[in-house]
């Protein structure tokens, strides 16, 4: 009886440490199992929950095509505020041969966008250059401010002009913004696109 009381006292006193140890051991066991099906299910659940939260803010759906070093390339329907990482997860994740360092997982996707995941040691081609350009019709303030010569006030002016027009049809329309010179406009033509 005394031993039982001592054990109960010990468990009560150190319950949070015991629980923490059990959690660490459980994580270690599951992490070491490392089956791809568990990882894929986890990725799909993460994407599903992310997409549900995203959908609460914006229910517009767009179509995105993903190709290259992913498990299941193809066309996926996602919310308009989804990111490349979400589409990669929907495609089953990266193959082992994927060169993940050359993919911007944080980029917000746009309708009809093509995401190409290159294989390691694959020579970069200029046909992906268009996908790396900032789309004036979908760019966020932060994406615009990342462009050389565009600060917060010019980024706000670009967004305000876009909202008043509903959509840019030409990069040259940026001339309407005070402070965008011909020189800056020519430099931006290499960094932006209108789709």
Coordinates of C-alpha atoms in Angstrom, one line a residue:
X1 CA 0.0 0.0 0.0
X2 CA 2.8 2.4 0.8
X3 CA 4.5 1.6 -2.5
X4 CA 1.3 2.3 -4.4
X5 CA 0.9 5.7 -2.6
X6 CA 4.6 6.5 -3.4
X7 CA 4.0 5.7 -7.0
X8 CA 0.8 7.8 -7.2
X9 CA 2.6 10.7 -5.4
X10 CA 5.5 10.5 -7.9
X11 CA 3.1 10.4 -10.9
X12 CA 1.1 13.3 -9.7
X13 CA 4.2 15.3 -8.9
X14 CA 5.9 14.7 -12.3
X15 CA 2.8 14.2 -14.5
X16 CA 3.7 17.0 -17.0
X17 CA 7.3 15.6 -17.4
X18 CA 6.0 12.1 -18.0
X19 CA 3.5 13.4 -20.6
X20 CA 6.2 15.4 -22.3
X21 CA 8.4 12.3 -22.5
X22 CA 5.6 10.2 -23.9
X23 CA 5.0 12.9 -26.6
X24 CA 8.7 13.0 -27.5
X25 CA 8.9 9.2 -27.7
X26 CA 5.7 9.1 -29.9
X27 CA 7.0 11.8 -32.2
X28 CA 10.4 10.0 -32.5
X29 CA 8.7 6.6 -33.3
X30 CA 6.4 8.1 -36.0
X31 CA 9.2 10.3 -37.5
X32 CA 11.5 7.2 -37.8
X33 CA 8.7 5.2 -39.6
X34 CA 8.8 7.9 -42.3
X35 CA 6.5 6.1 -44.8
X36 CA 5.6 8.2 -47.8
X37 CA 2.0 7.4 -47.4
X38 CA 1.9 9.0 -43.9
X39 CA 3.8 12.0 -45.3
X40 CA 1.5 12.3 -48.3
X41 CA -1.6 12.1 -46.1
X42 CA -0.2 14.7 -43.7
X43 CA 0.6 17.0 -46.6
X44 CA -2.8 16.6 -48.1
X45 CA -4.4 17.3 -44.7
X46 CA -2.3 20.4 -44.3
X47 CA -3.2 21.6 -47.7
X48 CA -6.9 20.8 -47.1
X49 CA -7.0 22.7 -43.9
X50 CA -5.0 25.6 -45.4
X51 CA -7.3 25.7 -48.4
X52 CA -10.4 25.6 -46.1
X53 CA -9.1 28.6 -44.2
X54 CA -8.1 30.3 -47.4
X55 CA -11.5 29.6 -48.9
X56 CA -13.2 31.4 -46.1
X57 CA -11.6 34.6 -47.3
X58 CA -11.8 34.2 -51.0
X59 CA -13.9 31.5 -52.7
X60 CA -12.8 32.2 -56.3
X61 CA -11.3 29.0 -57.8
X62 CA -8.5 29.0 -60.4
X63 CA -6.7 26.3 -62.4
X64 CA -3.0 25.7 -62.0
X65 CA -0.8 23.2 -64.0
X66 CA 2.2 21.6 -62.2
X67 CA 4.8 19.6 -64.1
X68 CA 8.3 18.1 -63.6
X69 CA 9.7 16.4 -60.5
X70 CA 6.5 15.9 -58.5
X71 CA 4.7 12.7 -57.6
X72 CA 1.4 13.5 -59.6
X73 CA 1.8 16.3 -62.1
X74 CA -1.4 17.7 -63.6
X75 CA -4.0 20.4 -63.5
X76 CA -5.4 21.3 -60.0
X77 CA -8.2 23.5 -58.9
X78 CA -7.2 25.8 -56.0
X79 CA -8.4 29.0 -54.4
X80 CA -7.0 32.2 -55.9
X81 CA -4.9 32.9 -52.8
X82 CA -3.2 29.5 -52.8
X83 CA 0.6 29.3 -52.9
X84 CA 3.0 27.1 -54.9
X85 CA 3.6 25.0 -51.8
X86 CA -0.1 24.1 -51.7
X87 CA -0.1 22.9 -55.3
X88 CA 3.1 20.9 -54.7
X89 CA 1.4 19.2 -51.8
X90 CA -1.7 18.5 -53.8
X91 CA 0.6 16.9 -56.4
X92 CA 1.9 14.5 -53.8
X93 CA 5.1 16.3 -53.0
X94 CA 8.5 16.5 -54.6
X95 CA 10.3 13.5 -56.1
X96 CA 13.7 12.7 -54.6
X97 CA 15.2 14.0 -57.8
X98 CA 13.5 17.4 -57.4
X99 CA 15.7 20.5 -57.2
X100 CA 13.5 22.2 -54.5
X101 CA 15.9 25.1 -54.1
X102 CA 14.8 26.4 -57.5
X103 CA 11.1 26.6 -56.7
X104 CA 9.6 29.6 -54.9
X105 CA 7.1 27.8 -52.6
X106 CA 5.8 31.1 -51.2
X107 CA 4.7 32.5 -54.5
X108 CA 0.9 33.1 -54.8
X109 CA -0.4 31.2 -57.8
X110 CA -2.5 32.7 -60.6
X111 CA -5.1 31.3 -63.0
X112 CA -3.6 29.3 -65.9
X113 CA -0.2 29.4 -64.1
X114 CA 2.3 26.6 -65.0
X115 CA 4.6 25.5 -62.2
X116 CA 7.6 23.5 -63.4
X117 CA 9.7 21.7 -60.7
X118 CA 13.1 21.0 -62.2
X119 CA 15.1 17.9 -61.5
X120 CA 18.5 18.2 -59.8
X121 CA 21.4 18.9 -62.3
X122 CA 18.8 20.0 -64.9
X123 CA 19.9 23.0 -66.9
X124 CA 17.7 26.0 -66.3
X125 CA 15.9 27.1 -69.5
X126 CA 14.7 30.6 -70.3
X127 CA 11.2 29.4 -70.9
X128 CA 10.6 29.5 -67.1
X129 CA 11.5 33.2 -67.1
X130 CA 7.9 34.2 -67.7
X131 CA 6.8 32.4 -64.6
X132 CA 9.3 34.3 -62.5
X133 CA 8.0 37.7 -63.6
X134 CA 5.5 39.6 -61.4
X135 CA 2.0 39.7 -62.9
X136 CA 0.7 43.3 -62.6
X137 CA -2.9 42.0 -62.4
X138 CA -2.4 39.7 -59.4
X139 CA 0.7 41.1 -57.6
X140 CA 0.4 42.0 -53.9
X141 CA 1.9 45.2 -52.5
X142 CA 4.8 43.2 -51.2
X143 CA 5.6 41.6 -54.5
X144 CA 5.5 45.0 -56.2
X145 CA 7.7 46.5 -53.6
X146 CA 10.3 43.8 -54.3
X147 CA 10.7 45.2 -57.8
X148 CA 13.7 47.6 -58.2
X149 CA 12.6 51.2 -58.2
X150 CA 9.1 50.5 -56.6
X151 CA 8.6 51.6 -53.1
X152 CA 5.4 51.6 -51.0
X153 CA 3.8 54.6 -52.5
X154 CA 4.4 53.4 -56.1
X155 CA 3.1 49.9 -55.2
X156 CA 0.0 51.5 -53.7
X157 CA -0.5 53.6 -56.8
X158 CA -0.1 50.5 -59.1
X159 CA -2.7 48.6 -57.1
X160 CA -5.1 51.7 -57.1
X161 CA -4.7 52.0 -60.9
X162 CA -5.3 48.3 -61.4
X163 CA -8.4 48.4 -59.2
X164 CA -9.8 51.4 -61.2
X165 CA -9.2 49.7 -64.5
X166 CA -10.2 46.2 -63.3
X167 CA -7.2 44.8 -65.2
X168 CA -4.0 46.0 -66.9
X169 CA -3.8 45.3 -70.6
X170 CA -0.3 46.6 -71.2
X171 CA 2.8 47.3 -69.1
X172 CA 2.9 50.7 -70.7
X173 CA -0.1 51.7 -68.6
X174 CA 2.3 52.2 -65.7
X175 CA 3.3 55.5 -67.3
X176 CA 0.0 56.9 -65.9
X177 CA 1.6 56.6 -62.4
X178 CA 3.4 59.7 -61.1
X179 CA 7.1 58.9 -60.6
X180 CA 7.4 56.1 -63.1
X181 CA 9.8 57.4 -65.7
X182 CA 10.5 56.0 -69.2
X183 CA 13.8 54.6 -67.8
X184 CA 12.0 52.8 -64.9
X185 CA 9.3 51.5 -67.2
X186 CA 11.9 50.0 -69.5
X187 CA 13.6 48.3 -66.5
X188 CA 10.3 47.0 -65.2
X189 CA 9.4 45.4 -68.6
X190 CA 12.1 42.8 -67.8
X191 CA 10.5 42.1 -64.4
X192 CA 6.7 42.3 -64.9
X193 CA 4.1 40.7 -67.1
X194 CA 0.4 41.4 -67.8
X195 CA -1.8 38.3 -68.0

